[in-house]
Amino acid sequence: MISSNFTKKNFLKALYLKIADRRAYKKYKFQLQEEKWRRKADFFSAHNSNKSLRDLKGLETIGVVHSGNSGDIIYSLPSLLKINELTGRKFNFLLKLNQPHNIGEHYSHPLGQVMLNEKMIAMLTPLLESQEYIEKCEVYYDQVIDIDLDGFRKAGILLDRGDIGRWCGYTIGINPDLYIPWLSVEPDIAFNGSIVISRSERYRNSCIDYSFIAKYEKVFFVGVKAEYDDLKKLLPTIKWIELQDFLKLAQIIAGCKLFIGNQSFPFSIAEGLKVPRVLETYAFSPNVVPQGPNGYDFYFQNHFEDLVSSLYE
């Protein structure tokens, strides 16, 4: 642990500094923020119980636990794939039920106030267990844990920026290969030549209009019904695919010609598969970064339309 010479001011001293010297106050506020981060990071480092690669090599199967959200789970997989490459060991993927989420009150969430419920775990399990490096997936109760994949929430990592795919690697001490596929499924050829879209209520770029996509044929939507109904106002012929599990979702995305999404769960699958994909970037939390072949992102409407046109031809 590194010692710090920073001293937090009481309310009156901070208020006086704000009035008397704005420049010094801004510097103080930055130092205060940095100190909070340092203390959190120091605490995590002192209490990090994740096993080392040397210890992991001695295990028959590596137990990992995650509380969600679903997209965060998918973005943890490149770190597991890297560990599998380095140790030759497979994973028992344990999922915690009903852990509270921390999204803003002005957003709705498909699962209400929790990150994972029983239905979501049942939908995730076929996809996770279909991956060669995962032995099994089950609900966590008191099984042995060798790696806590929730560590990124405790480590002081700034979660509104950077790249979600690196978060678990930071807390484990490995560097995942984000430019190669970390998901593998059999493509659903029924969706050859199609555009598949997912656009959640959260993470929408308010400058972006999807109505130009009406000129394309074979356009499908994956996501919750309310999100589909909203997009259908702009794209009257778009068709909604109701999914029984997320292995089927991955097969549909693997089979399509182009996937378009914002920073929500389905894009994590497209990113893991490395299919041709276009990301609607959210300016206030740009923490999803397409890596490797076929991946593109945009902020502005004209670039969005140009990308779709060039990738669909």
Coordinates of C-alpha atoms in Angstrom, one line a residue:
M1 CA 0.0 0.0 0.0
I2 CA 1.4 3.4 -1.0
S3 CA 1.0 6.2 1.6
S4 CA -0.6 9.5 0.7
N5 CA 0.1 13.0 2.0
F6 CA -3.4 14.1 1.0
T7 CA -5.6 15.5 3.7
K8 CA -9.3 15.9 3.3
K9 CA -10.7 19.3 4.3
N10 CA -13.7 19.8 6.4
F11 CA -16.8 21.4 4.9
L12 CA -16.1 24.9 5.9
K13 CA -12.4 24.8 4.7
A14 CA -13.5 23.3 1.3
L15 CA -16.2 26.0 0.9
Y16 CA -13.8 28.8 1.7
L17 CA -11.3 27.4 -0.8
K18 CA -14.1 27.3 -3.4
I19 CA -14.9 30.9 -2.9
A20 CA -11.4 32.3 -2.4
D21 CA -9.4 30.3 -5.1
R22 CA -11.4 28.5 -7.8
R23 CA -8.3 27.1 -9.4
A24 CA -7.0 25.6 -6.2
Y25 CA -10.4 24.3 -5.4
K26 CA -10.6 22.4 -8.7
K27 CA -7.2 20.9 -8.0
Y28 CA -8.4 19.9 -4.5
K29 CA -11.5 18.2 -5.9
F30 CA -9.4 16.2 -8.4
Q31 CA -7.0 15.1 -5.6
L32 CA -10.0 14.1 -3.5
Q33 CA -11.4 12.0 -6.3
E34 CA -8.0 10.4 -6.8
E35 CA -7.6 9.7 -3.1
K36 CA -10.9 7.9 -3.0
W37 CA -9.9 5.8 -6.0
R38 CA -6.5 5.0 -4.4
R39 CA -8.0 3.8 -1.1
K40 CA -10.4 1.6 -3.0
A41 CA -7.7 0.1 -5.2
D42 CA -5.4 -0.4 -2.2
F43 CA -8.2 -2.2 -0.3
F44 CA -8.9 -4.5 -3.2
S45 CA -5.2 -5.3 -3.7
A46 CA -4.9 -6.2 0.0
H47 CA -7.9 -8.5 -0.1
N48 CA -7.9 -9.9 -3.6
S49 CA -8.4 -13.7 -3.1
N50 CA -8.1 -14.7 -6.8
K51 CA -5.7 -17.6 -7.2
S52 CA -2.5 -17.2 -9.2
L53 CA -1.9 -18.8 -12.6
R54 CA 0.5 -21.3 -10.9
D55 CA -2.2 -22.3 -8.4
L56 CA -4.8 -22.5 -11.1
K57 CA -2.7 -25.0 -13.1
G58 CA -2.9 -27.4 -10.2
L59 CA -6.7 -27.5 -10.2
E60 CA -8.9 -30.0 -12.1
T61 CA -11.5 -27.3 -12.8
I62 CA -11.5 -23.6 -12.0
G63 CA -14.5 -22.2 -10.2
V64 CA -15.5 -18.7 -11.2
V65 CA -18.4 -16.6 -10.0
H66 CA -20.2 -13.7 -11.5
S67 CA -23.3 -11.7 -10.5
G68 CA -24.2 -10.1 -13.9
N69 CA -25.3 -8.2 -15.8
S70 CA -25.5 -10.5 -18.8
G71 CA -23.3 -8.4 -21.0
D72 CA -20.7 -8.2 -18.3
I73 CA -20.7 -12.0 -18.1
I74 CA -20.0 -12.3 -21.8
Y75 CA -17.2 -9.7 -21.6
S76 CA -15.6 -11.8 -18.9
L77 CA -15.2 -14.7 -21.3
P78 CA -12.0 -13.4 -23.1
S79 CA -10.2 -13.4 -19.8
L80 CA -11.3 -17.0 -19.1
L81 CA -10.3 -18.0 -22.6
K82 CA -6.8 -16.6 -22.0
I83 CA -6.6 -18.4 -18.6
N84 CA -7.7 -21.6 -20.4
E85 CA -4.9 -21.1 -23.0
L86 CA -2.3 -20.5 -20.2
T87 CA -3.4 -23.3 -17.8
G88 CA -5.2 -25.9 -19.9
R89 CA -8.0 -25.9 -17.4
K90 CA -11.8 -25.5 -17.9
F91 CA -14.3 -23.6 -15.8
N92 CA -17.2 -24.2 -13.6
F93 CA -19.1 -20.9 -14.2
L94 CA -21.2 -20.0 -11.1
L95 CA -23.9 -17.3 -11.3
K96 CA -25.2 -15.4 -8.3
L97 CA -29.0 -14.8 -8.2
N98 CA -30.8 -11.6 -7.4
Q99 CA -27.9 -9.2 -6.8
P100 CA -29.0 -5.6 -7.0
H101 CA -28.0 -3.5 -9.9
N102 CA -26.8 0.2 -9.7
I103 CA -28.2 1.8 -12.9
G104 CA -29.8 5.2 -12.6
E105 CA -33.4 5.5 -11.4
H106 CA -34.4 7.2 -14.7
Y107 CA -33.7 3.9 -16.6
S108 CA -35.8 0.8 -16.7
H109 CA -34.2 -2.6 -16.7
P110 CA -35.7 -5.9 -18.1
L111 CA -35.0 -7.6 -14.7
G112 CA -36.3 -4.9 -12.5
Q113 CA -34.0 -4.3 -9.5
V114 CA -31.6 -7.3 -10.0
M115 CA -28.8 -8.2 -12.4
L116 CA -29.7 -11.9 -12.7
N117 CA -32.8 -13.9 -12.0
E118 CA -33.5 -17.6 -12.5
K119 CA -35.0 -17.1 -16.0
M120 CA -31.9 -15.1 -17.1
I121 CA -29.6 -17.8 -15.8
A122 CA -31.6 -20.5 -17.6
M123 CA -31.3 -18.5 -20.9
L124 CA -27.5 -17.9 -20.4
T125 CA -26.6 -21.5 -19.5
P126 CA -26.9 -23.1 -22.9
L127 CA -24.7 -20.5 -24.5
L128 CA -22.0 -20.7 -21.8
E129 CA -22.0 -24.5 -21.6
S130 CA -21.6 -24.7 -25.4
Q131 CA -18.2 -23.1 -25.2
E132 CA -15.3 -25.6 -25.2
Y133 CA -13.5 -24.0 -22.3
I134 CA -16.5 -24.0 -19.9
E135 CA -17.3 -27.4 -18.2
K136 CA -20.6 -26.4 -16.7
C137 CA -22.7 -23.4 -15.6
E138 CA -24.9 -23.4 -12.5
V139 CA -26.4 -21.2 -9.8
Y140 CA -23.9 -20.3 -7.0
Y141 CA -24.7 -21.4 -3.5
D142 CA -21.5 -22.4 -1.6
Q143 CA -19.3 -24.0 -4.3
V144 CA -15.5 -23.4 -4.3
I145 CA -14.5 -20.1 -5.9
D146 CA -11.0 -19.7 -7.4
I147 CA -11.7 -16.4 -9.2
D148 CA -14.2 -13.8 -8.3
L149 CA -15.2 -12.2 -11.6
D150 CA -17.1 -9.5 -9.7
G151 CA -13.8 -8.0 -8.5
F152 CA -14.0 -5.2 -11.1
R153 CA -16.9 -3.7 -9.1
K154 CA -14.7 -3.5 -6.0
A155 CA -11.3 -2.5 -7.5
G156 CA -11.8 1.2 -8.2
I157 CA -12.0 0.7 -12.0
L158 CA -13.9 3.6 -13.6
L159 CA -16.8 1.7 -15.2
D160 CA -18.1 4.5 -17.4
R161 CA -15.1 4.4 -19.8
G162 CA -12.4 2.2 -21.2
D163 CA -13.3 -1.3 -22.4
I164 CA -15.5 -3.7 -20.5
G165 CA -13.6 -6.6 -22.0
R166 CA -10.5 -5.7 -20.0
W167 CA -12.2 -5.3 -16.6
C168 CA -11.9 -8.9 -15.4
G169 CA -8.4 -9.1 -16.7
Y170 CA -7.3 -6.2 -14.6
T171 CA -8.4 -7.9 -11.4
I172 CA -7.0 -11.3 -12.3
G173 CA -3.7 -10.1 -13.7
I174 CA -3.9 -11.3 -17.3
N175 CA -4.3 -9.6 -20.7
P176 CA -7.2 -11.1 -22.7
D177 CA -6.9 -11.2 -26.5
L178 CA -9.9 -9.1 -27.4
Y179 CA -9.2 -9.1 -31.1
I180 CA -10.0 -12.8 -31.6
P181 CA -13.4 -14.6 -31.2
W182 CA -14.2 -15.8 -27.6
L183 CA -17.6 -17.3 -28.6
S184 CA -18.2 -20.1 -31.0
V185 CA -21.6 -21.3 -32.2
E186 CA -23.2 -22.9 -35.3
P187 CA -24.6 -20.1 -37.4
D188 CA -28.4 -20.1 -38.2
I189 CA -28.4 -20.0 -42.0
A190 CA -32.0 -18.9 -42.0
F191 CA -30.6 -15.4 -41.3
N192 CA -28.1 -15.3 -44.1
G193 CA -28.3 -11.9 -45.9
S194 CA -30.3 -10.3 -43.0
I195 CA -29.7 -7.3 -40.7
V196 CA -30.2 -8.0 -37.1
I197 CA -30.7 -5.0 -34.7
S198 CA -30.8 -4.6 -31.0
R199 CA -31.3 -1.2 -29.4
S200 CA -31.9 -1.0 -25.6
E201 CA -33.6 1.9 -23.9
R202 CA -30.4 2.6 -22.1
Y203 CA -27.3 3.8 -24.0
R204 CA -29.1 5.4 -26.9
N205 CA -27.3 8.1 -28.8
S206 CA -29.9 10.9 -29.0
C207 CA -28.4 12.2 -32.3
I208 CA -29.1 8.9 -34.1
D209 CA -32.1 8.0 -36.3
Y210 CA -32.7 4.4 -37.6
S211 CA -35.4 5.2 -40.1
F212 CA -33.1 4.9 -43.1
I213 CA -32.8 1.2 -42.5
A214 CA -36.4 0.9 -43.8
K215 CA -35.0 0.6 -47.3
Y216 CA -33.3 -2.7 -46.5
E217 CA -35.0 -6.1 -46.7
K218 CA -34.8 -8.9 -44.1
V219 CA -34.4 -6.8 -41.0
F220 CA -35.0 -8.4 -37.6
F221 CA -35.0 -7.2 -34.0
V222 CA -33.7 -9.1 -30.9
G223 CA -34.4 -7.7 -27.5
V224 CA -37.4 -7.0 -25.2
K225 CA -40.8 -6.4 -26.8
A226 CA -41.1 -2.8 -25.6
E227 CA -37.8 -1.9 -27.4
Y228 CA -39.1 -3.7 -30.5
D229 CA -42.4 -1.8 -30.4
D230 CA -40.4 1.5 -30.1
L231 CA -38.2 0.8 -33.2
K232 CA -41.1 -0.5 -35.2
K233 CA -42.5 3.1 -35.3
L234 CA -39.5 3.9 -37.5
L235 CA -39.2 0.5 -39.3
P236 CA -42.7 -0.8 -39.9
T237 CA -41.6 -4.0 -41.6
I238 CA -39.0 -5.1 -39.0
K239 CA -39.7 -8.5 -37.4
W240 CA -39.2 -9.4 -33.7
I241 CA -37.6 -12.7 -32.8
E242 CA -38.8 -14.0 -29.4
L243 CA -35.9 -16.0 -27.9
Q244 CA -36.0 -19.1 -25.7
D245 CA -32.3 -18.9 -24.8
F246 CA -29.2 -17.0 -25.7
L247 CA -27.5 -19.8 -27.5
K248 CA -30.2 -19.3 -30.2
L249 CA -29.5 -15.5 -30.1
A250 CA -25.8 -16.2 -30.7
Q251 CA -26.7 -18.6 -33.6
I252 CA -28.9 -15.9 -35.2
I253 CA -26.2 -13.2 -34.9
A254 CA -23.6 -15.6 -36.2
G255 CA -25.8 -16.2 -39.3
C256 CA -26.7 -12.7 -40.2
K257 CA -25.0 -10.4 -42.7
L258 CA -24.8 -7.4 -40.4
F259 CA -25.5 -6.8 -36.7
I260 CA -26.3 -3.3 -35.4
G261 CA -26.6 -2.6 -31.7
N262 CA -25.9 -0.2 -28.9
Q263 CA -24.0 -0.9 -25.7
S264 CA -26.3 -3.7 -24.5
F265 CA -26.1 -7.4 -24.1
P266 CA -26.7 -8.6 -27.7
F267 CA -23.7 -6.5 -28.9
S268 CA -21.5 -8.4 -26.5
I269 CA -22.4 -11.6 -28.3
A270 CA -21.7 -10.0 -31.7
E271 CA -18.4 -8.8 -30.4
G272 CA -17.5 -12.2 -29.0
L273 CA -18.3 -13.8 -32.4
K274 CA -16.5 -11.1 -34.4
V275 CA -19.3 -11.0 -37.0
P276 CA -19.7 -7.8 -39.1
R277 CA -21.1 -5.4 -36.5
V278 CA -21.8 -1.7 -36.0
L279 CA -21.9 -0.1 -32.6
E280 CA -24.0 2.9 -31.7
T281 CA -21.6 4.6 -29.2
Y282 CA -23.1 6.3 -26.1
A283 CA -21.2 9.5 -25.4
F284 CA -21.7 9.5 -21.6
S285 CA -20.4 6.0 -21.0
P286 CA -18.1 4.9 -23.9
N287 CA -17.0 1.6 -22.3
V288 CA -17.6 -0.7 -25.3
V289 CA -14.9 -0.8 -28.0
P290 CA -15.2 -3.0 -31.1
Q291 CA -11.9 -4.9 -31.4
G292 CA -10.5 -7.0 -34.2
P293 CA -12.0 -7.7 -37.6
N294 CA -15.4 -6.6 -38.8
G295 CA -16.0 -4.2 -35.9
Y296 CA -17.1 -0.6 -36.3
D297 CA -18.5 2.2 -34.2
F298 CA -19.9 5.6 -34.7
Y299 CA -21.1 8.8 -33.0
F300 CA -22.8 10.6 -35.9
Q301 CA -25.7 9.9 -38.3
N302 CA -23.8 10.3 -41.6
H303 CA -21.1 7.8 -40.5
F304 CA -23.8 5.4 -39.4
E305 CA -25.5 5.4 -42.7
D306 CA -22.2 5.1 -44.6
L307 CA -21.1 2.1 -42.5
V308 CA -24.4 0.2 -43.0
S309 CA -24.3 1.0 -46.8
S310 CA -20.7 -0.2 -47.2
L311 CA -21.1 -3.3 -45.0
Y312 CA -24.4 -4.5 -46.5
E313 CA -23.3 -4.3 -50.2

